[in-house]
Short mmCIF file of C-alpha atoms and ligand atoms in Angstrom, two decimals:
data_model
loop_
_atom_site.label_atom_id
_atom_site.label_comp_id
_atom_site.label_asym_id
_atom_site.label_seq_id
_atom_site.Cartn_x
_atom_site.Cartn_y
_atom_site.Cartn_z
CA UNK A 1 -43.38 21.24 -63.59
CA UNK A 2 -44.82 19.60 -66.68
CA UNK A 3 -48.08 20.97 -68.06
CA UNK A 4 -50.42 18.62 -69.91
CA UNK A 5 -50.79 19.20 -73.64
CA UNK A 6 -54.48 19.84 -74.34
CA UNK A 7 -54.30 17.75 -77.49
CA UNK A 8 -54.80 14.01 -77.54
CA UNK A 9 -54.25 11.00 -79.81
CA UNK A 10 -56.73 8.17 -80.36
CA UNK A 11 -55.74 4.47 -80.62
CA UNK A 12 -57.92 2.13 -82.70
CA UNK A 13 -57.23 -1.62 -82.53
CA UNK A 14 -59.17 -3.36 -85.31
CA UNK A 15 -59.72 -7.09 -85.01
CA UNK A 16 -61.75 -9.69 -86.89
CA UNK A 17 -64.91 -8.94 -84.90
CA UNK A 18 -64.39 -5.84 -82.75
CA UNK A 19 -62.57 -2.55 -82.52
CA UNK A 20 -61.07 -1.40 -79.22
CA UNK A 21 -60.56 2.35 -78.81
CA UNK A 22 -58.55 4.45 -76.37
CA UNK A 23 -57.45 8.07 -75.86
CA UNK A 24 -53.98 9.21 -74.77
CA UNK A 25 -53.16 12.78 -73.74
CA UNK A 26 -50.04 14.74 -74.63
CA UNK A 27 -48.47 13.90 -71.27
CA UNK A 28 -48.74 10.16 -71.97
CA UNK A 29 -51.77 9.44 -69.75
CA UNK A 30 -54.55 7.11 -70.91
CA UNK A 31 -57.93 8.80 -70.45
CA UNK A 32 -59.79 5.48 -70.73
CA UNK A 33 -59.09 2.83 -68.09
CA UNK A 34 -61.10 -0.04 -69.54
CA UNK A 35 -61.84 -1.96 -72.72
CA UNK A 36 -64.20 0.04 -74.97
CA UNK A 37 -65.31 -2.14 -77.87
CA UNK A 38 -67.53 -1.66 -80.91
CA UNK A 39 -68.17 -4.07 -83.82
CA UNK A 40 -65.33 -3.79 -86.38
CA UNK A 41 -67.56 -4.91 -89.31
CA UNK A 42 -64.49 -6.05 -91.28
CA UNK A 43 -66.53 -8.88 -92.84
CA UNK A 44 -68.63 -6.21 -94.58
CA UNK A 45 -65.59 -4.82 -96.41
CA UNK A 46 -63.29 -1.81 -96.18
CA UNK A 47 -65.74 1.07 -96.73
CA UNK A 48 -68.11 -0.11 -94.00
CA UNK A 49 -65.15 -0.67 -91.65
CA UNK A 50 -63.70 2.82 -92.22
CA UNK A 51 -67.12 4.36 -91.42
CA UNK A 52 -67.40 2.14 -88.31
CA UNK A 53 -63.97 3.41 -87.19
CA UNK A 54 -65.03 7.05 -87.63
CA UNK A 55 -68.07 6.26 -85.45
CA UNK A 56 -65.91 4.44 -82.87
CA UNK A 57 -63.68 7.51 -82.64
CA UNK A 58 -66.65 9.84 -82.11
CA UNK A 59 -67.94 7.49 -79.41
CA UNK A 60 -64.66 7.30 -77.48
CA UNK A 61 -64.25 11.10 -77.62
CA UNK A 62 -67.80 11.57 -76.30
CA UNK A 63 -66.96 9.15 -73.49
CA UNK A 64 -64.00 11.28 -72.35
CA UNK A 65 -65.80 14.57 -73.04
CA UNK A 66 -63.59 15.86 -75.86
CA UNK A 67 -64.34 17.47 -79.22
CA UNK A 68 -62.94 15.95 -82.46
CA UNK A 69 -60.80 19.10 -82.80
CA UNK A 70 -58.79 17.95 -79.74
CA UNK A 71 -57.34 15.02 -81.71
CA UNK A 72 -54.02 15.59 -83.43
CA UNK A 73 -53.32 12.05 -84.70
CA UNK A 74 -54.72 8.53 -84.74
CA UNK A 75 -52.93 5.23 -84.19
CA UNK A 76 -54.32 2.25 -86.12
CA UNK A 77 -53.36 -1.37 -85.56
CA UNK A 78 -54.64 -4.59 -87.13
CA UNK A 79 -53.62 -8.22 -87.35
CA UNK A 80 -51.24 -8.82 -90.28
CA UNK A 81 -50.03 -9.48 -92.75
CA UNK A 82 -49.86 -5.89 -93.92
CA UNK A 83 -47.12 -3.55 -95.11
CA UNK A 84 -45.29 -1.18 -92.74
CA UNK A 85 -47.63 1.55 -94.00
CA UNK A 86 -50.87 -0.36 -93.40
CA UNK A 87 -51.61 -1.87 -96.82
CA UNK A 88 -53.31 -5.24 -96.26
CA UNK A 89 -51.45 -8.12 -97.96
CA UNK A 90 -52.37 -8.68 -101.61
CA UNK A 91 -52.62 -12.39 -100.75
CA UNK A 92 -55.34 -11.64 -98.18
CA UNK A 93 -55.29 -12.07 -94.43
CA UNK A 94 -57.12 -14.37 -92.03
CA UNK A 95 -59.02 -11.51 -90.37
CA UNK A 96 -59.63 -9.62 -93.62
CA UNK A 97 -61.02 -12.38 -95.78
CA UNK A 98 -63.37 -10.26 -97.94
CA UNK A 99 -61.71 -9.90 -101.40
CA UNK A 100 -61.92 -6.07 -101.35
CA UNK A 101 -59.35 -6.04 -98.51
CA UNK A 102 -56.59 -7.51 -100.69
CA UNK A 103 -53.99 -4.83 -101.26
CA UNK A 104 -56.23 -2.23 -99.57
CA UNK A 105 -54.50 0.88 -98.23
CA UNK A 106 -56.26 0.83 -94.85
CA UNK A 107 -54.13 3.52 -93.23
CA UNK A 108 -54.45 5.87 -96.22
CA UNK A 109 -58.22 5.39 -96.41
CA UNK A 110 -58.73 6.09 -92.70
CA UNK A 111 -56.47 9.14 -92.90
CA UNK A 112 -58.50 10.49 -95.85
CA UNK A 113 -61.81 9.83 -94.04
CA UNK A 114 -60.74 11.44 -90.74
CA UNK A 115 -58.62 14.26 -92.16
CA UNK A 116 -55.97 13.46 -89.51
CA UNK A 117 -52.55 11.81 -89.64
CA UNK A 118 -52.93 8.04 -89.11
CA UNK A 119 -49.96 5.96 -87.91
CA UNK A 120 -50.07 2.21 -88.61
CA UNK A 121 -48.65 -0.78 -86.70
CA UNK A 122 -49.51 -4.45 -86.79
CA UNK A 123 -51.14 -5.66 -83.56
CA UNK A 124 -48.08 -7.57 -82.34
CA UNK A 125 -45.85 -4.51 -82.71
CA UNK A 126 -48.45 -2.28 -81.03
CA UNK A 127 -48.70 -4.64 -78.03
CA UNK A 128 -44.90 -4.86 -77.85
CA UNK A 129 -44.64 -1.06 -77.81
CA UNK A 130 -47.22 -0.87 -75.01
CA UNK A 131 -45.45 -3.53 -72.91
CA UNK A 132 -42.15 -1.69 -73.37
CA UNK A 133 -43.52 1.73 -72.38
CA UNK A 134 -45.45 0.40 -69.39
CA UNK A 135 -42.36 -1.37 -68.10
CA UNK A 136 -39.77 1.34 -68.67
CA UNK A 137 -41.90 4.51 -68.43
CA UNK A 138 -39.78 7.64 -68.82
CA UNK A 139 -36.72 5.43 -69.44
CA UNK A 140 -38.32 3.76 -72.51
CA UNK A 141 -36.00 5.39 -75.06
CA UNK A 142 -32.95 4.07 -73.22
CA UNK A 143 -34.03 0.43 -73.48
CA UNK A 144 -34.77 -2.34 -75.95
CA UNK A 145 -37.11 -5.33 -75.59
CA UNK A 146 -38.60 -8.36 -77.30
CA UNK A 147 -42.26 -9.32 -76.81
CA UNK A 148 -43.59 -12.78 -77.71
CA UNK A 149 -47.37 -13.11 -77.65
CA UNK A 150 -48.77 -16.62 -77.83
CA UNK A 151 -52.19 -16.70 -79.49
CA UNK A 152 -53.59 -18.55 -82.50
CA UNK A 153 -50.15 -17.83 -83.94
CA UNK A 154 -47.05 -16.42 -82.28
CA UNK A 155 -46.94 -12.62 -82.59
CA UNK A 156 -44.96 -9.88 -80.96
CA UNK A 157 -42.38 -7.31 -81.79
CA UNK A 158 -38.89 -5.94 -81.37
CA UNK A 159 -38.39 -2.56 -79.72
CA UNK A 160 -35.06 -0.73 -79.94
CA UNK A 161 -34.44 2.51 -78.02
CA UNK A 162 -38.19 2.80 -77.42
CA UNK A 163 -39.16 2.42 -81.11
CA UNK A 164 -40.68 -0.44 -83.11
CA UNK A 165 -38.29 -2.10 -85.56
CA UNK A 166 -40.40 -2.32 -88.73
CA UNK A 167 -37.98 -3.53 -91.40
CA UNK A 168 -37.85 -2.74 -95.11
CA UNK A 169 -41.15 -4.46 -95.95
CA UNK A 170 -42.77 -4.10 -92.52
CA UNK A 171 -41.97 -7.69 -91.65
CA UNK A 172 -39.40 -7.29 -88.88
CA UNK A 173 -40.33 -8.86 -85.57
CA UNK A 174 -42.12 -11.84 -87.14
CA UNK A 175 -40.85 -13.89 -84.25
CA UNK A 176 -43.11 -16.85 -84.91
CA UNK A 177 -41.29 -17.75 -88.10
CA UNK A 178 -37.77 -17.75 -86.69
CA UNK A 179 -36.22 -21.23 -86.81
CA UNK A 180 -35.36 -22.64 -83.40
CA UNK A 181 -33.30 -25.76 -82.55
CA UNK A 182 -35.53 -28.75 -81.82
CA UNK A 183 -32.80 -31.00 -80.44
CA UNK A 184 -33.64 -31.63 -76.78
CA UNK A 185 -37.02 -29.94 -77.11
CA UNK A 186 -38.85 -32.72 -78.89
CA UNK A 187 -39.54 -35.95 -77.03
CA UNK A 188 -38.51 -39.34 -78.33
CA UNK A 189 -40.30 -40.16 -81.56
CA UNK A 190 -42.06 -36.80 -81.69
CA UNK A 191 -42.39 -35.59 -85.31
CA UNK A 192 -40.73 -32.31 -86.32
CA UNK A 193 -43.50 -29.68 -85.92
CA UNK A 194 -44.71 -27.77 -88.97
CA UNK A 195 -46.06 -24.20 -89.16
CA UNK A 196 -48.92 -22.75 -91.23
CA UNK A 197 -46.30 -20.56 -92.98
CA UNK A 198 -44.74 -23.67 -94.51
CA UNK A 199 -41.62 -23.77 -92.32
CA UNK A 200 -40.82 -26.74 -90.14
CA UNK A 201 -39.39 -26.22 -86.63
CA UNK A 202 -40.01 -22.50 -86.27
CA UNK A 203 -41.09 -20.94 -82.96
CA UNK A 204 -44.79 -20.74 -83.89
CA UNK A 205 -44.91 -24.42 -84.84
CA UNK A 206 -44.65 -25.08 -81.07
CA UNK A 207 -45.59 -21.87 -79.24
CA UNK A 208 -49.09 -21.17 -80.59
CA UNK A 209 -52.62 -22.54 -80.37
CA UNK A 210 -52.20 -23.71 -83.99
CA UNK A 211 -49.03 -25.55 -82.91
CA UNK A 212 -50.86 -27.32 -80.08
CA UNK A 213 -53.62 -28.44 -82.42
CA UNK A 214 -51.44 -29.46 -85.34
CA UNK A 215 -48.26 -30.73 -83.67
CA UNK A 216 -48.15 -31.05 -79.88
CA UNK A 217 -51.53 -32.51 -79.01
CA UNK A 218 -51.59 -35.25 -81.68
CA UNK A 219 -48.24 -36.50 -80.34
CA UNK A 220 -48.89 -36.17 -76.61
CA UNK A 221 -52.28 -37.91 -76.88
CA UNK A 222 -50.38 -40.98 -78.04
CA UNK A 223 -48.27 -40.83 -74.84
CA UNK A 224 -51.21 -40.42 -72.47
CA UNK A 225 -53.62 -43.05 -73.67
CA UNK A 226 -57.19 -42.70 -72.45
CA UNK A 227 -56.78 -38.98 -71.69
CA UNK A 228 -60.03 -36.94 -71.50
CA UNK A 229 -58.86 -34.64 -74.28
CA UNK A 230 -58.97 -37.52 -76.77
CA UNK A 231 -62.74 -37.68 -76.32
CA UNK A 232 -63.84 -34.06 -76.87
CA UNK A 233 -64.57 -34.49 -80.59
CA UNK A 234 -61.92 -32.47 -82.43
CA UNK A 235 -58.29 -31.48 -82.01
CA UNK A 236 -59.25 -27.82 -82.40
CA UNK A 237 -61.68 -28.03 -79.50
CA UNK A 238 -59.23 -30.07 -77.40
CA UNK A 239 -56.39 -27.56 -78.09
CA UNK A 240 -58.45 -24.73 -76.60
CA UNK A 241 -59.04 -26.78 -73.44
CA UNK A 242 -55.37 -27.55 -72.76
CA UNK A 243 -54.77 -24.38 -70.74
CA UNK A 244 -57.51 -25.21 -68.23
CA UNK A 245 -55.93 -28.67 -67.79
CA UNK A 246 -52.53 -27.02 -67.34
CA UNK A 247 -53.84 -24.82 -64.53
CA UNK A 248 -54.88 -28.01 -62.73
CA UNK A 249 -51.43 -29.55 -63.23
CA UNK A 250 -52.54 -32.22 -65.70
CA UNK A 251 -49.38 -34.10 -66.85
CA UNK A 252 -50.22 -34.04 -70.59
CA UNK A 253 -50.98 -30.30 -70.52
CA UNK A 254 -47.80 -29.62 -68.55
CA UNK A 255 -45.76 -31.40 -71.28
CA UNK A 256 -47.41 -29.19 -73.92
CA UNK A 257 -46.73 -25.94 -72.03
CA UNK A 258 -43.23 -26.99 -71.06
CA UNK A 259 -42.44 -27.43 -74.76
CA UNK A 260 -43.98 -24.01 -75.51
CA UNK A 261 -41.90 -22.36 -72.75
CA UNK A 262 -38.76 -24.09 -74.07
CA UNK A 263 -39.54 -22.83 -77.59
CA UNK A 264 -39.86 -19.25 -76.30
CA UNK A 265 -36.64 -19.63 -74.31
CA UNK A 266 -34.82 -20.77 -77.44
CA UNK A 267 -36.29 -17.88 -79.41
CA UNK A 268 -35.13 -15.46 -76.70
CA UNK A 269 -31.66 -17.05 -76.76
CA UNK A 270 -31.45 -16.12 -80.44
CA UNK A 271 -32.63 -12.59 -79.55
CA UNK A 272 -29.99 -12.35 -76.80
CA UNK A 273 -27.29 -12.86 -79.42
CA UNK A 274 -28.98 -10.66 -81.98
CA UNK A 275 -30.21 -7.45 -80.32
CA UNK A 276 -29.27 -8.18 -76.67
CA UNK A 277 -32.47 -6.59 -75.31
CA UNK A 278 -33.01 -5.21 -71.78
CA UNK A 279 -36.30 -7.06 -71.35
CA UNK A 280 -38.18 -10.11 -72.57
CA UNK A 281 -41.97 -9.93 -72.39
CA UNK A 282 -44.36 -12.87 -72.71
CA UNK A 283 -48.06 -12.37 -73.49
CA UNK A 284 -51.13 -14.21 -74.69
CA UNK A 285 -53.68 -16.63 -73.35
CA UNK A 286 -51.12 -18.57 -71.38
CA UNK A 287 -50.33 -15.59 -69.15
CA UNK A 288 -53.98 -14.75 -68.55
CA UNK A 289 -54.17 -18.08 -66.73
CA UNK A 290 -54.15 -18.56 -62.95
CA UNK A 291 -51.21 -16.74 -61.24
CA UNK A 292 -49.36 -19.91 -60.15
CA UNK A 293 -49.50 -21.22 -63.72
CA UNK A 294 -48.33 -18.05 -65.45
CA UNK A 295 -45.49 -17.63 -62.93
CA UNK A 296 -44.38 -21.20 -63.61
CA UNK A 297 -44.61 -20.57 -67.38
CA UNK A 298 -42.53 -17.37 -67.23
CA UNK A 299 -39.93 -19.04 -64.97
CA UNK A 300 -39.70 -21.95 -67.43
CA UNK A 301 -39.18 -19.56 -70.35
CA UNK A 302 -36.41 -17.88 -68.38
CA UNK A 303 -34.79 -21.19 -67.45
CA UNK A 304 -34.52 -22.06 -71.14
CA UNK A 305 -33.16 -18.66 -72.23
CA UNK A 306 -29.38 -19.02 -72.34
CA UNK A 307 -27.78 -15.72 -71.35
CA UNK A 308 -24.21 -14.69 -70.67
CA UNK A 309 -23.56 -13.70 -67.04
CA UNK A 310 -23.29 -10.02 -68.04
CA UNK A 311 -26.70 -10.23 -69.71
CA UNK A 312 -28.34 -12.19 -66.88
CA UNK A 313 -27.30 -9.43 -64.47
CA UNK A 314 -29.23 -6.72 -66.30
CA UNK A 315 -32.26 -8.28 -68.04
CA UNK A 316 -35.89 -8.50 -66.95
CA UNK A 317 -38.49 -11.14 -67.78
CA UNK A 318 -42.10 -9.99 -67.40
CA UNK A 319 -45.63 -10.51 -68.63
CA UNK A 320 -47.35 -8.23 -71.19
CA UNK A 321 -49.88 -6.27 -69.08
CA UNK A 322 -53.54 -5.56 -69.99
CA UNK A 323 -53.34 -7.69 -73.12
CA UNK A 324 -56.91 -6.93 -74.21
CA UNK A 325 -56.09 -3.20 -74.33
CA UNK A 326 -52.42 -3.47 -75.36
CA UNK A 327 -53.07 -3.12 -79.11
CA UNK A 328 -55.11 0.10 -78.89
CA UNK A 329 -52.80 1.57 -76.27
CA UNK A 330 -49.66 0.70 -78.24
CA UNK A 331 -51.22 2.17 -81.41
CA UNK A 332 -51.94 5.39 -79.47
CA UNK A 333 -48.35 5.52 -78.12
CA UNK A 334 -47.04 5.20 -81.69
CA UNK A 335 -49.32 8.04 -82.82
CA UNK A 336 -48.21 10.27 -79.95
CA UNK A 337 -44.58 9.61 -80.80
CA UNK A 338 -45.16 10.51 -84.46
CA UNK A 339 -47.47 13.49 -83.90
ZN1 ZN B 1 -44.00 -20.19 -89.34
#
């Protein structure tokens, strides 16, 4: 019989506006079953944020009735770009726009403030780790997976034998910026999509909210003249409404999501020939939609993932569960593994 380790790890998922915290015990059980958020205060700069994180940790420990001395490590995750060791990019980052964040050693600063080991992951990798562990449980170290999470951009991660693949500079698993073939994906006369990273025809240029706004919607509005979405005022606003139209089966929205599903299928086809994973996970706003819609989306991704018969016999396609908590929970899993 397994006895629970009395010591715990804390997961802190820091976003542009809020921090989500969780607690994981030594036996791998989450002691918090819901989203517990506090303001992240990242707009006020690094020092204020580090203090806010110390307070968030005290608050989550109080909630589960534990003393700070029960914590043996902390998992931290943030949106990128940042180094593998949690140094925010010297060029800045969308969610860390205040100049003091540039080149800031976030992980090191939090570790110094808390006096505990802090393990860093970017939010896509943390969510990928969580999806992997939830799906495979005790078998996690015997499997590999790829998670693609469709949000403003296209995030995610690559897990091999239960561990995040980080890469030399911390930039492995940047799935959004992998080139995918556009032949047969783009409709007649549809311009080659461009990504915010400067690439043309990468996965994020199609499978992201930014891709809808910049590439897919401007084209498809020309094919569905008089569509409601042409009248909402801005492409940014219209892009955020496309999912609700998709859930109702609107033909323009279905074209947009079909192209996104095809893009993910083509990305997964590359993965199939690269790391040959056991599972492909899809997350993001699109899978928080109505059940019939997300099932259709996942089935369409699968249909466009070209696998060999031997691979098709063993792989799984699934949705990333509990996406709002996946970052904090994945960060905690990484801390438990390292502690
Ligand atoms: Zn890109």
